[in-house]
Tab-separated table of C-alpha atoms and ligand atoms in Angstrom:
chain	number	residue	atom	x	y	z
A	71	MET	CA	100.141	65.989	94.475
A	72	ALA	CA	102.206	68.099	96.893
A	73	ALA	CA	101.291	71.789	97.320
A	74	ALA	CA	103.386	74.175	95.254
A	75	HIS	CA	104.433	76.125	98.295
A	76	MET	CA	104.348	76.134	102.116
A	77	PRO	CA	101.121	77.633	103.478
A	78	PRO	CA	101.648	81.385	103.998
A	79	ALA	CA	100.816	81.236	107.765
A	80	THR	CA	103.423	78.495	108.321
A	81	LEU	CA	106.088	80.358	106.403
A	82	LEU	CA	105.407	83.563	108.309
A	83	SER	CA	105.521	81.957	111.691
A	84	GLU	CA	108.701	80.009	110.849
A	85	LEU	CA	110.322	83.175	109.630
A	86	GLU	CA	109.312	85.324	112.628
A	87	PRO	CA	112.530	84.706	114.607
A	88	VAL	CA	114.542	85.582	111.570
A	89	VAL	CA	112.636	88.852	111.157
A	90	ALA	CA	113.293	89.664	114.812
A	91	ARG	CA	117.061	89.028	114.367
A	92	LEU	CA	117.251	91.012	111.142
A	93	LEU	CA	115.299	93.862	112.713
A	94	ASP	CA	117.772	94.014	115.609
A	95	ARG	CA	120.634	94.038	113.172
A	96	HIS	CA	118.958	96.764	111.170
A	97	LEU	CA	118.386	98.941	114.201
A	98	ALA	CA	121.920	98.428	115.427
A	99	GLN	CA	123.335	99.569	112.075
A	100	ALA	CA	120.937	102.405	111.223
A	101	LYS	CA	122.340	105.817	112.002
A	102	GLU	CA	119.969	108.607	112.948
A	103	TRP	CA	119.855	111.433	110.413
A	104	PHE	CA	117.814	114.548	109.794
A	105	PRO	CA	116.471	115.849	106.485
A	106	HIS	CA	116.778	119.528	107.635
A	107	GLN	CA	120.532	119.150	107.923
A	108	LEU	CA	120.853	118.214	104.288
A	109	VAL	CA	118.486	120.638	102.601
A	110	PRO	CA	120.215	123.910	101.446
A	111	TYR	CA	117.520	126.312	102.671
A	112	SER	CA	119.719	129.331	102.078
A	113	ARG	CA	119.340	128.738	98.351
A	114	GLY	CA	115.581	129.038	98.548
A	115	ARG	CA	113.206	131.966	98.135
A	116	ASP	CA	109.443	132.471	97.998
A	117	PHE	CA	107.493	131.447	94.938
A	118	GLU	CA	105.589	134.598	93.747
A	119	ASP	CA	101.989	134.464	92.655
A	120	GLY	CA	101.660	133.134	89.144
A	121	TYR	CA	105.165	131.638	89.232
A	122	GLU	CA	105.924	129.409	86.274
A	123	TRP	CA	108.870	127.065	86.365
A	124	SER	CA	111.207	126.823	83.373
A	125	PRO	CA	114.194	124.498	82.791
A	126	GLU	CA	116.532	127.518	82.985
A	127	GLU	CA	115.982	127.490	86.755
A	128	THR	CA	118.311	124.510	87.078
A	129	ALA	CA	121.596	123.226	85.676
A	130	LEU	CA	120.380	119.654	85.999
A	131	PRO	CA	119.870	117.834	82.714
A	132	GLU	CA	116.442	116.541	81.791
A	133	THR	CA	117.433	112.903	82.315
A	134	VAL	CA	118.451	113.562	85.912
A	135	ARG	CA	115.316	115.559	86.548
A	136	SER	CA	113.262	112.644	85.175
A	137	SER	CA	114.967	110.302	87.589
A	138	LEU	CA	114.450	112.554	90.607
A	139	PHE	CA	110.797	112.952	89.626
A	140	VAL	CA	110.233	109.200	89.356
A	141	ASN	CA	112.253	108.438	92.496
A	142	LEU	CA	110.321	110.909	94.588
A	143	LEU	CA	106.930	109.803	93.302
A	144	THR	CA	107.793	106.247	94.129
A	145	GLU	CA	108.649	107.248	97.703
A	146	ASP	CA	105.382	109.174	97.808
A	147	ASN	CA	103.440	106.022	97.041
A	148	LEU	CA	104.573	104.582	100.395
A	149	PRO	CA	101.077	104.167	101.888
A	150	TYR	CA	100.254	101.532	99.374
A	151	TYR	CA	103.450	99.611	99.817
A	152	PHE	CA	102.732	99.709	103.579
A	153	ARG	CA	99.270	98.339	102.879
A	154	THR	CA	100.566	95.440	100.803
A	155	ILE	CA	103.225	94.583	103.326
A	156	GLU	CA	100.880	94.772	106.312
A	157	ASN	CA	98.212	92.734	104.517
A	158	THR	CA	100.789	90.081	103.651
A	159	PHE	CA	102.940	89.925	106.805
A	160	GLY	CA	100.406	91.046	109.432
A	161	ARG	CA	100.849	93.709	112.076
A	162	HIS	CA	101.984	91.606	114.959
A	163	ALA	CA	105.313	90.822	116.622
A	164	ALA	CA	108.527	91.490	114.692
A	165	TRP	CA	106.757	91.559	111.327
A	166	GLY	CA	104.609	94.547	112.356
A	167	GLU	CA	107.478	96.234	114.140
A	168	TRP	CA	109.687	95.959	111.095
A	169	ASN	CA	107.009	97.324	108.740
A	170	ARG	CA	106.291	100.366	110.926
A	171	ARG	CA	109.999	101.183	111.321
A	172	TRP	CA	110.513	100.747	107.573
A	173	THR	CA	107.586	103.091	106.886
A	174	ALA	CA	109.061	105.787	109.130
A	175	GLU	CA	112.368	105.546	107.289
A	176	GLU	CA	110.746	105.652	103.820
A	177	GLY	CA	108.754	108.710	104.841
A	178	ARG	CA	111.982	110.547	105.555
A	179	HIS	CA	113.121	109.869	101.981
A	180	SER	CA	110.275	111.702	100.359
A	181	ILE	CA	110.654	114.567	102.837
A	182	VAL	CA	114.300	115.166	102.102
A	183	ILE	CA	114.092	114.714	98.331
A	184	ARG	CA	111.035	116.969	98.028
A	185	ASP	CA	112.530	119.695	100.142
A	186	TYR	CA	115.793	119.594	98.202
A	187	LEU	CA	113.981	119.761	94.836
A	188	THR	CA	111.686	122.579	95.962
A	189	VAL	CA	114.386	124.776	97.471
A	190	THR	CA	116.736	124.379	94.497
A	191	ARG	CA	113.877	124.682	91.960
A	192	ALA	CA	115.224	121.587	90.219
A	193	VAL	CA	111.785	120.499	89.004
A	194	ASP	CA	108.457	122.158	88.250
A	195	PRO	CA	106.737	122.208	91.650
A	196	VAL	CA	103.268	122.382	90.059
A	197	ALA	CA	103.852	119.414	87.779
A	198	LEU	CA	105.369	117.537	90.685
A	199	GLU	CA	102.417	118.119	93.001
A	200	ARG	CA	99.888	117.239	90.337
A	201	ALA	CA	101.780	114.061	89.599
A	202	ARG	CA	101.874	113.177	93.298
A	203	MET	CA	98.124	113.683	93.535
A	204	ALA	CA	97.513	111.513	90.497
A	205	GLN	CA	99.931	108.827	91.658
A	206	VAL	CA	98.726	108.571	95.250
A	207	SER	CA	95.059	108.909	94.309
A	208	CYS	CA	95.254	105.829	92.077
A	209	GLY	CA	97.203	103.879	94.720
A	210	GLN	CA	98.758	101.403	92.351
A	211	VAL	CA	101.553	99.112	93.475
A	212	PRO	CA	102.331	95.532	92.660
A	213	GLU	CA	100.374	93.299	95.032
A	214	PRO	CA	101.661	89.713	94.935
A	215	GLU	CA	99.411	87.304	96.765
A	216	LEU	CA	101.940	85.109	98.555
A	217	PRO	CA	104.441	86.248	101.199
A	218	HIS	CA	107.028	84.263	99.175
A	219	ASP	CA	106.580	86.732	96.304
A	220	VAL	CA	106.454	89.824	98.522
A	221	VAL	CA	109.796	89.011	100.208
A	222	VAL	CA	111.496	88.381	96.855
A	223	TYR	CA	109.904	91.431	95.246
A	224	VAL	CA	110.902	93.857	97.954
A	225	ALA	CA	114.445	92.468	98.146
A	226	LEU	CA	114.983	93.156	94.428
A	227	GLN	CA	113.113	96.449	94.611
A	228	GLU	CA	115.061	97.890	97.520
A	229	LEU	CA	118.317	97.160	95.729
A	230	ALA	CA	117.017	98.677	92.510
A	231	THR	CA	115.985	101.766	94.445
A	232	ARG	CA	119.374	102.026	96.116
A	233	ILE	CA	121.070	101.869	92.712
A	234	ALA	CA	118.751	104.362	91.149
A	235	HIS	CA	119.093	106.885	93.979
A	236	HIS	CA	122.853	106.553	94.098
A	237	ASN	CA	123.365	106.786	90.347
A	238	THR	CA	121.111	109.814	90.207
A	239	GLY	CA	123.065	111.473	92.991
A	240	LYS	CA	126.328	110.908	91.146
A	241	LEU	CA	124.993	113.035	88.246
A	242	ILE	CA	124.289	116.026	90.474
A	243	ASP	CA	127.178	118.355	91.049
A	244	ASP	CA	125.619	121.203	93.015
A	245	GLY	CA	127.367	120.210	96.206
A	246	VAL	CA	124.137	119.037	97.894
A	247	GLY	CA	122.098	116.654	95.744
A	248	TYR	CA	124.715	113.929	95.851
A	249	GLU	CA	124.725	113.974	99.628
A	250	VAL	CA	120.923	113.826	99.791
A	251	MET	CA	120.721	110.895	97.436
A	252	LYS	CA	123.657	109.101	98.969
A	253	ARG	CA	122.022	109.247	102.392
A	254	VAL	CA	118.725	107.913	101.076
A	255	ALA	CA	120.555	105.190	99.128
A	256	ALA	CA	122.319	104.094	102.340
A	257	ASP	CA	118.897	103.483	103.958
A	258	GLU	CA	117.733	101.565	100.894
A	259	ASN	CA	120.820	99.430	101.169
A	260	ARG	CA	119.933	98.391	104.697
A	261	HIS	CA	116.363	97.649	103.593
A	262	TYR	CA	117.747	95.513	100.807
A	263	LEU	CA	120.038	93.586	103.171
A	264	PHE	CA	117.097	92.890	105.467
A	265	TYR	CA	114.944	91.446	102.703
A	266	ARG	CA	117.811	89.707	100.900
A	267	ASP	CA	118.624	87.704	104.000
A	268	LEU	CA	114.995	87.123	104.820
A	269	ALA	CA	114.448	85.677	101.325
A	270	ALA	CA	117.521	83.466	101.750
A	271	ALA	CA	116.033	82.085	104.962
A	272	ALA	CA	112.671	81.550	103.247
A	273	LEU	CA	114.455	79.722	100.443
A	274	GLU	CA	115.865	77.281	102.998
A	275	LEU	CA	112.486	76.734	104.588
A	276	ASP	CA	110.505	76.304	101.424
A	277	PRO	CA	112.907	75.865	98.482
A	278	SER	CA	110.250	75.005	95.891
A	279	GLY	CA	107.750	77.687	96.938
A	280	VAL	CA	110.399	80.408	96.971
A	281	MET	CA	112.001	79.252	93.725
A	282	LEU	CA	108.643	79.572	92.016
A	283	ALA	CA	108.275	83.039	93.557
A	284	ILE	CA	111.740	84.176	92.350
A	285	GLU	CA	110.925	82.948	88.843
A	286	ARG	CA	107.609	84.846	88.880
A	287	ARG	CA	109.114	88.038	90.235
A	288	VAL	CA	111.998	88.127	87.763
A	289	ARG	CA	109.578	87.407	84.923
A	290	GLU	CA	107.014	89.945	85.916
A	291	CYS	CA	109.557	92.445	87.166
A	292	GLU	CA	107.719	95.746	87.319
A	293	MET	CA	109.573	98.908	88.051
A	294	ALA	CA	108.417	100.683	91.143
A	295	GLY	CA	107.179	103.634	89.151
A	296	THR	CA	104.291	101.868	87.489
A	297	GLY	CA	101.270	104.226	87.541
A	298	ILE	CA	103.345	107.448	87.267
A	299	ILE	CA	102.241	109.809	84.528
A	300	ASP	CA	104.495	109.464	81.436
A	301	PHE	CA	106.360	106.692	83.163
A	302	ASP	CA	107.659	105.201	79.911
A	303	THR	CA	109.221	108.481	78.756
A	304	HIS	CA	110.883	108.940	82.145
A	305	ALA	CA	112.087	105.320	82.143
A	306	ARG	CA	113.761	105.873	78.741
A	307	ALA	CA	115.448	109.039	80.016
A	308	ILE	CA	116.653	107.155	83.095
A	309	ALA	CA	118.109	104.420	80.897
A	310	ARG	CA	119.717	107.028	78.608
A	311	ALA	CA	121.514	108.588	81.565
A	312	GLY	CA	122.802	105.191	82.663
A	313	ILE	CA	120.910	105.485	85.971
A	314	TYR	CA	118.949	102.280	85.535
A	315	ASP	CA	118.761	99.959	82.541
A	316	PHE	CA	118.907	96.286	81.548
A	317	THR	CA	122.687	96.085	81.993
A	318	ILE	CA	122.394	97.335	85.616
A	319	HIS	CA	119.349	95.182	86.267
A	320	HIS	CA	121.308	92.147	85.120
A	321	GLY	CA	124.804	92.878	86.356
A	322	GLN	CA	124.001	94.545	89.681
A	323	ILE	CA	120.801	92.811	90.728
A	324	LEU	CA	120.022	89.510	89.029
A	325	VAL	CA	123.553	88.128	88.936
A	326	PRO	CA	124.780	89.138	92.414
A	327	VAL	CA	121.529	88.498	94.251
A	328	VAL	CA	119.614	85.752	92.438
A	329	LEU	CA	122.560	83.758	91.019
A	330	ARG	CA	125.252	84.410	93.639
A	331	HIS	CA	123.690	85.259	96.999
A	332	TRP	CA	120.598	83.084	96.747
A	333	ALA	CA	122.606	80.682	94.605
A	334	VAL	CA	119.494	79.399	92.917
A	335	GLU	CA	121.472	77.009	90.709
A	336	ASP	CA	122.689	75.092	93.810
A	337	VAL	CA	119.335	74.762	95.606
A	338	THR	CA	118.409	71.098	96.126
A	339	GLY	CA	115.215	69.249	96.985
A	340	LEU	CA	113.051	71.046	94.434
A	341	SER	CA	109.755	69.746	93.119
A	342	ASP	CA	109.537	69.068	89.395
A	343	GLU	CA	107.592	72.302	88.922
A	344	ALA	CA	110.219	74.284	90.818
A	345	GLU	CA	113.048	72.642	88.802
A	346	ARG	CA	111.373	73.771	85.633
A	347	ALA	CA	110.899	77.256	87.099
A	348	ARG	CA	114.622	77.411	88.007
A	349	ASP	CA	115.615	76.470	84.440
A	350	ALA	CA	113.331	79.149	83.032
A	351	LEU	CA	114.666	81.673	85.558
A	352	VAL	CA	118.344	81.027	84.746
A	353	THR	CA	117.631	81.234	81.002
A	354	ARG	CA	115.736	84.467	81.464
A	355	ILE	CA	118.586	86.046	83.464
A	356	HIS	CA	121.053	85.222	80.668
A	357	ARG	CA	118.606	86.669	78.123
A	358	ILE	CA	118.265	89.873	80.097
A	359	GLY	CA	122.056	90.149	80.149
A	360	LYS	CA	122.134	89.838	76.387
A	361	ALA	CA	119.350	92.428	75.975
A	362	GLY	CA	121.376	94.776	78.243
A	363	ARG	CA	124.482	94.417	76.075
A	364	ARG	CA	122.382	95.044	72.956
A	365	GLN	CA	120.751	98.141	74.532
A	366	ALA	CA	124.179	99.539	75.580
A	367	ARG	CA	125.597	98.955	72.090
A	368	LYS	CA	122.622	100.721	70.457
A	369	ARG	CA	122.964	103.654	72.817
A	370	LEU	CA	126.654	104.027	71.980
A	371	GLU	CA	125.898	103.846	68.248
A	372	ALA	CA	123.174	106.495	68.625
A	373	GLU	CA	125.535	108.748	70.572
A	374	ALA	CA	128.310	108.269	67.949
A	375	ALA	CA	125.847	109.082	65.151
A	376	LEU	CA	124.763	112.219	67.002
A	377	GLU	CA	128.378	113.336	67.441
A	378	GLU	CA	129.030	112.894	63.728
A	379	ARG	CA	126.092	115.143	62.984
A	380	VAL	CA	127.359	118.004	65.196
A	381	PRO	CA	129.120	120.455	62.843
A	382	GLU	CA	132.721	121.208	63.581
A	383	PRO	CA	133.311	124.617	65.127
A	384	VAL	CA	134.731	127.096	62.564
B	136	FE2	FE1	112.949	104.953	100.097
B	137	FE2	FE1	113.605	101.301	101.066
Protein backbone atom coordinates (compact mmCIF):
# COMPACT_ATOMS: atom_id res chain seq x y z
CA MET A 1 0.00 0.00 0.00
CA ALA A 2 1.28 3.50 -0.86
CA ALA A 3 2.32 5.78 2.01
CA ALA A 4 -0.35 8.28 3.06
CA HIS A 5 1.98 11.20 2.53
CA MET A 6 5.34 12.21 1.06
CA PRO A 7 8.19 11.74 3.56
CA PRO A 8 8.65 15.00 5.52
CA ALA A 9 12.31 15.41 4.48
CA THR A 10 11.38 15.12 0.79
CA LEU A 11 8.54 17.59 1.08
CA LEU A 12 10.75 20.10 2.92
CA SER A 13 13.56 19.89 0.41
CA GLU A 14 11.15 20.13 -2.55
CA LEU A 15 9.53 23.18 -1.00
CA GLU A 16 12.76 24.97 -0.10
CA PRO A 17 12.97 27.01 -3.34
CA VAL A 18 9.34 28.05 -2.85
CA VAL A 19 10.13 29.21 0.69
CA ALA A 20 13.09 31.22 -0.65
CA ARG A 21 10.88 32.90 -3.25
CA LEU A 22 8.07 33.64 -0.80
CA LEU A 23 10.56 34.99 1.73
CA ASP A 24 11.93 37.39 -0.89
CA ARG A 25 8.40 38.50 -1.73
CA HIS A 26 7.64 38.96 1.95
CA LEU A 27 10.73 41.06 2.57
CA ALA A 28 10.07 43.19 -0.50
CA GLN A 29 6.53 43.95 0.68
CA ALA A 30 7.13 44.38 4.42
CA LYS A 31 7.35 48.00 5.49
CA GLU A 32 9.49 48.88 8.49
CA TRP A 33 7.49 50.21 11.43
CA PHE A 34 8.16 51.13 15.05
CA PRO A 35 5.99 50.37 18.07
CA HIS A 36 7.09 53.58 19.86
CA GLN A 37 5.54 55.68 17.10
CA LEU A 38 2.12 54.15 17.70
CA VAL A 39 1.93 54.08 21.51
CA PRO A 40 0.32 57.22 23.04
CA TYR A 41 2.83 57.71 25.85
CA SER A 42 1.45 61.16 26.71
CA ARG A 43 -1.69 59.45 28.02
CA GLY A 44 0.33 57.44 30.54
CA ARG A 45 1.29 58.06 34.16
CA ASP A 46 3.01 56.11 36.93
CA PHE A 47 1.18 53.32 38.70
CA GLU A 48 1.27 54.15 42.44
CA ASP A 49 2.01 51.55 45.08
CA GLY A 50 -1.03 49.42 45.80
CA TYR A 51 -2.71 50.46 42.54
CA GLU A 52 -5.81 48.46 41.76
CA TRP A 53 -7.29 48.52 38.29
CA SER A 54 -11.03 48.92 37.81
CA PRO A 55 -13.12 48.85 34.60
CA GLU A 56 -13.87 52.58 35.05
CA GLU A 57 -10.32 53.28 33.91
CA THR A 58 -11.33 52.57 30.34
CA ALA A 59 -14.20 53.20 27.96
CA LEU A 60 -13.58 49.88 26.20
CA PRO A 61 -16.37 47.31 26.61
CA GLU A 62 -15.60 44.03 28.31
CA THR A 63 -15.86 42.08 25.05
CA VAL A 64 -13.14 44.18 23.41
CA ARG A 65 -10.94 43.91 26.49
CA SER A 66 -11.37 40.13 26.38
CA SER A 67 -10.23 40.10 22.81
CA LEU A 68 -7.19 42.29 23.43
CA PHE A 69 -6.26 40.10 26.39
CA VAL A 70 -6.47 36.87 24.37
CA ASN A 71 -4.75 38.37 21.33
CA LEU A 72 -1.83 39.63 23.38
CA LEU A 73 -1.39 36.40 25.33
CA THR A 74 -1.35 34.52 22.06
CA GLU A 75 1.44 36.76 20.78
CA ASP A 76 3.25 36.25 24.10
CA ASN A 77 3.30 32.51 23.52
CA LEU A 78 5.59 33.04 20.55
CA PRO A 79 8.57 31.04 21.88
CA TYR A 80 6.56 27.84 21.65
CA TYR A 81 5.31 28.52 18.13
CA PHE A 82 8.93 29.18 17.20
CA ARG A 83 9.90 25.84 18.75
CA THR A 84 7.26 23.91 16.83
CA ILE A 85 8.16 25.60 13.56
CA GLU A 86 11.90 25.12 14.00
CA ASN A 87 11.46 21.49 15.04
CA THR A 88 9.33 20.85 11.99
CA PHE A 89 11.04 22.92 9.29
CA GLY A 90 14.61 22.94 10.59
CA ARG A 91 16.88 25.91 11.06
CA HIS A 92 18.74 25.85 7.79
CA ALA A 93 18.55 27.73 4.50
CA ALA A 94 15.38 29.63 3.64
CA TRP A 95 13.26 27.68 6.16
CA GLY A 96 15.38 28.91 9.08
CA GLU A 97 15.70 32.41 7.68
CA TRP A 98 11.95 32.70 7.33
CA ASN A 99 11.28 31.42 10.85
CA ARG A 100 13.71 33.86 12.46
CA ARG A 101 12.35 36.82 10.52
CA TRP A 102 8.79 35.79 11.38
CA THR A 103 9.75 35.54 15.06
CA ALA A 104 11.17 39.06 15.04
CA GLU A 105 7.96 40.41 13.51
CA GLU A 106 5.72 38.55 15.94
CA GLY A 107 7.75 39.87 18.88
CA ARG A 108 6.96 43.40 17.76
CA HIS A 109 3.25 42.61 17.99
CA SER A 110 3.31 41.81 21.67
CA ILE A 111 5.51 44.85 22.36
CA VAL A 112 3.14 47.31 20.71
CA ILE A 113 -0.09 45.79 22.03
CA ARG A 114 1.23 45.52 25.60
CA ASP A 115 2.57 49.09 25.63
CA TYR A 116 -0.70 50.42 24.26
CA LEU A 117 -2.76 48.53 26.85
CA THR A 118 -0.52 49.55 29.74
CA VAL A 119 -0.33 53.23 28.86
CA THR A 120 -4.07 53.55 28.30
CA ARG A 121 -4.91 51.33 31.31
CA ALA A 122 -7.29 49.37 29.10
CA VAL A 123 -6.81 46.12 31.03
CA ASP A 124 -5.76 45.13 34.55
CA PRO A 125 -1.95 45.05 34.34
CA VAL A 126 -1.66 42.64 37.27
CA ALA A 127 -4.13 40.14 35.83
CA LEU A 128 -2.45 40.47 32.45
CA GLU A 129 1.03 39.77 33.80
CA ARG A 130 -0.18 36.84 35.89
CA ALA A 131 -1.92 35.39 32.85
CA ARG A 132 1.23 35.86 30.77
CA MET A 133 3.29 34.02 33.39
CA ALA A 134 0.75 31.19 33.51
CA GLN A 135 0.45 30.97 29.73
CA VAL A 136 4.14 31.04 28.91
CA SER A 137 5.08 28.80 31.85
CA CYS A 138 2.86 26.03 30.55
CA GLY A 139 4.10 26.46 26.97
CA GLN A 140 1.13 24.91 25.28
CA VAL A 141 0.63 25.23 21.54
CA PRO A 142 -0.71 22.80 18.98
CA GLU A 143 2.18 20.61 17.79
CA PRO A 144 1.21 18.70 14.67
CA GLU A 145 3.75 16.03 13.74
CA LEU A 146 3.98 16.46 9.99
CA PRO A 147 5.16 19.55 8.09
CA HIS A 148 2.03 19.10 5.95
CA ASP A 149 -0.12 19.87 8.98
CA VAL A 150 2.06 22.68 10.27
CA VAL A 151 1.92 24.58 6.96
CA VAL A 152 -1.87 24.22 6.77
CA TYR A 153 -2.34 25.08 10.44
CA VAL A 154 -0.27 28.26 10.34
CA ALA A 155 -1.89 29.44 7.10
CA LEU A 156 -5.35 29.22 8.67
CA GLN A 157 -4.10 30.58 11.97
CA GLU A 158 -2.37 33.65 10.56
CA LEU A 159 -5.54 34.58 8.71
CA ALA A 160 -7.65 34.02 11.84
CA THR A 161 -5.26 36.24 13.78
CA ARG A 162 -5.39 38.96 11.13
CA ILE A 163 -9.20 38.96 11.27
CA ALA A 164 -9.31 38.94 15.07
CA HIS A 165 -6.82 41.82 15.39
CA HIS A 166 -8.52 43.90 12.73
CA ASN A 167 -12.05 43.35 14.04
CA THR A 168 -10.88 44.17 17.56
CA GLY A 169 -9.28 47.38 16.33
CA LYS A 170 -12.50 48.43 14.59
CA LEU A 171 -14.26 48.41 17.98
CA ILE A 172 -11.76 50.80 19.58
CA ASP A 173 -12.50 54.48 19.03
CA ASP A 174 -9.84 56.17 21.15
CA GLY A 175 -7.94 57.37 18.10
CA VAL A 176 -5.01 55.02 18.72
CA GLY A 177 -6.07 51.41 19.28
CA TYR A 178 -7.38 50.98 15.78
CA GLU A 179 -4.08 52.10 14.29
CA VAL A 180 -2.14 49.69 16.53
CA MET A 181 -4.32 46.72 15.66
CA LYS A 182 -4.47 47.61 11.99
CA ARG A 183 -0.68 47.69 11.79
CA VAL A 184 -0.36 44.32 13.49
CA ALA A 185 -3.11 42.88 11.28
CA ALA A 186 -1.20 44.01 8.18
CA ASP A 187 1.80 41.92 9.30
CA GLU A 188 -0.45 38.94 9.98
CA ASN A 189 -1.84 39.30 6.48
CA ARG A 190 1.62 38.97 4.97
CA HIS A 191 2.32 35.93 7.17
CA TYR A 192 -0.93 34.43 5.98
CA LEU A 193 -0.09 35.03 2.31
CA PHE A 194 3.29 33.36 2.79
CA TYR A 195 1.80 30.22 4.29
CA ARG A 196 -1.27 30.17 2.04
CA ASP A 197 0.94 30.04 -1.03
CA LEU A 198 3.35 27.60 0.56
CA ALA A 199 0.45 25.25 1.34
CA ALA A 200 -0.78 25.59 -2.27
CA ALA A 201 2.68 24.53 -3.51
CA ALA A 202 2.71 21.62 -1.04
CA LEU A 203 -0.72 20.56 -2.29
CA GLU A 204 0.67 20.32 -5.81
CA LEU A 205 3.67 18.29 -4.69
CA ASP A 206 1.81 15.90 -2.43
CA PRO A 207 -1.94 16.21 -3.07
CA SER A 208 -2.99 13.25 -0.96
CA GLY A 209 -0.71 14.02 2.00
CA VAL A 210 -1.77 17.66 2.11
CA MET A 211 -5.47 16.88 1.61
CA LEU A 212 -5.32 14.59 4.64
CA ALA A 213 -3.58 17.37 6.56
CA ILE A 214 -6.22 19.97 5.59
CA GLU A 215 -8.98 17.63 6.69
CA ARG A 216 -7.26 17.02 10.05
CA ARG A 217 -6.56 20.70 10.68
CA VAL A 218 -10.09 21.84 9.88
CA ARG A 219 -11.50 19.02 12.02
CA GLU A 220 -9.23 19.63 14.96
CA CYS A 221 -9.17 23.39 14.52
CA GLU A 222 -7.95 24.77 17.81
CA MET A 223 -8.01 28.45 18.47
CA ALA A 224 -4.60 29.92 19.15
CA GLY A 225 -5.56 30.84 22.70
CA THR A 226 -5.73 27.29 24.01
CA GLY A 227 -4.13 27.24 27.46
CA ILE A 228 -5.14 30.80 28.37
CA ILE A 229 -6.85 31.14 31.75
CA ASP A 230 -10.64 31.39 31.33
CA PHE A 231 -10.24 30.97 27.61
CA ASP A 232 -13.80 29.72 27.05
CA THR A 233 -15.31 32.79 28.72
CA HIS A 234 -13.13 35.07 26.63
CA ALA A 235 -13.94 33.14 23.45
CA ARG A 236 -17.68 33.61 24.12
CA ALA A 237 -17.16 37.34 24.65
CA ILE A 238 -15.17 37.54 21.42
CA ALA A 239 -17.97 35.80 19.53
CA ARG A 240 -20.58 38.07 21.15
CA ALA A 241 -18.71 41.13 19.92
CA GLY A 242 -18.61 39.69 16.39
CA ILE A 243 -14.79 39.66 16.47
CA TYR A 244 -14.44 35.97 15.75
CA ASP A 245 -17.12 33.30 15.52
CA PHE A 246 -18.29 30.39 13.37
CA THR A 247 -19.72 32.67 10.67
CA ILE A 248 -16.36 34.40 10.26
CA HIS A 249 -14.46 31.11 10.48
CA HIS A 250 -16.60 29.73 7.68
CA GLY A 251 -17.13 32.78 5.47
CA GLN A 252 -13.73 34.45 5.77
CA ILE A 253 -11.39 31.49 6.22
CA LEU A 254 -12.71 28.09 5.20
CA VAL A 255 -14.58 29.17 2.07
CA PRO A 256 -12.07 31.66 0.61
CA VAL A 257 -8.93 29.70 1.52
CA VAL A 258 -9.79 25.99 1.57
CA LEU A 259 -12.55 25.91 -1.03
CA ARG A 260 -11.53 28.77 -3.32
CA HIS A 261 -7.80 29.34 -3.10
CA TRP A 262 -6.66 25.79 -2.47
CA ALA A 263 -9.67 24.63 -4.52
CA VAL A 264 -9.74 21.30 -2.70
CA GLU A 265 -12.75 20.13 -4.70
CA ASP A 266 -10.75 20.32 -7.95
CA VAL A 267 -7.61 18.51 -6.78
CA THR A 268 -6.93 15.38 -8.82
CA GLY A 269 -4.79 12.29 -8.37
CA LEU A 270 -5.85 11.60 -4.79
CA SER A 271 -5.52 8.26 -3.03
CA ASP A 272 -8.75 6.60 -1.87
CA GLU A 273 -8.02 7.69 1.68
CA ALA A 274 -7.48 11.29 0.59
CA GLU A 275 -10.68 11.22 -1.50
CA ARG A 276 -12.60 10.18 1.58
CA ALA A 277 -10.87 12.90 3.60
CA ARG A 278 -11.85 15.51 1.01
CA ASP A 279 -15.51 14.42 1.14
CA ALA A 280 -15.46 14.66 4.92
CA LEU A 281 -13.73 18.05 4.74
CA VAL A 282 -16.25 19.58 2.34
CA THR A 283 -19.16 18.24 4.38
CA ARG A 284 -17.62 19.64 7.54
CA ILE A 285 -17.14 23.08 6.00
CA HIS A 286 -20.82 23.23 5.01
CA ARG A 287 -21.80 22.10 8.50
CA ILE A 288 -19.67 24.83 10.09
CA GLY A 289 -21.45 27.34 7.83
CA LYS A 290 -24.81 26.11 9.10
CA ALA A 291 -23.64 26.24 12.72
CA GLY A 292 -22.50 29.83 12.12
CA ARG A 293 -25.87 30.87 10.77
CA ARG A 294 -27.58 29.21 13.74
CA GLN A 295 -25.23 30.94 16.18
CA ALA A 296 -25.85 34.35 14.56
CA ARG A 297 -29.61 33.81 14.67
CA LYS A 298 -29.51 32.88 18.34
CA ARG A 299 -27.41 35.92 19.15
CA LEU A 300 -29.88 38.22 17.38
CA GLU A 301 -32.79 36.60 19.22
CA ALA A 302 -31.01 37.01 22.55
CA GLU A 303 -30.29 40.66 21.79
CA ALA A 304 -33.90 41.27 20.77
CA ALA A 305 -35.14 39.61 23.97
CA LEU A 306 -32.81 41.79 26.00
CA GLU A 307 -34.05 44.94 24.29
CA GLU A 308 -37.65 43.98 25.06
CA ARG A 309 -36.79 43.67 28.71
CA VAL A 310 -35.24 47.16 28.91
CA PRO A 311 -37.97 49.42 30.37
CA GLU A 312 -39.03 52.39 28.26
CA PRO A 313 -37.74 55.70 29.57
CA VAL A 314 -40.48 57.68 31.32
FE1 LIG B 1 1.32 38.34 15.59
FE1 LIG C 1 1.65 36.29 12.33
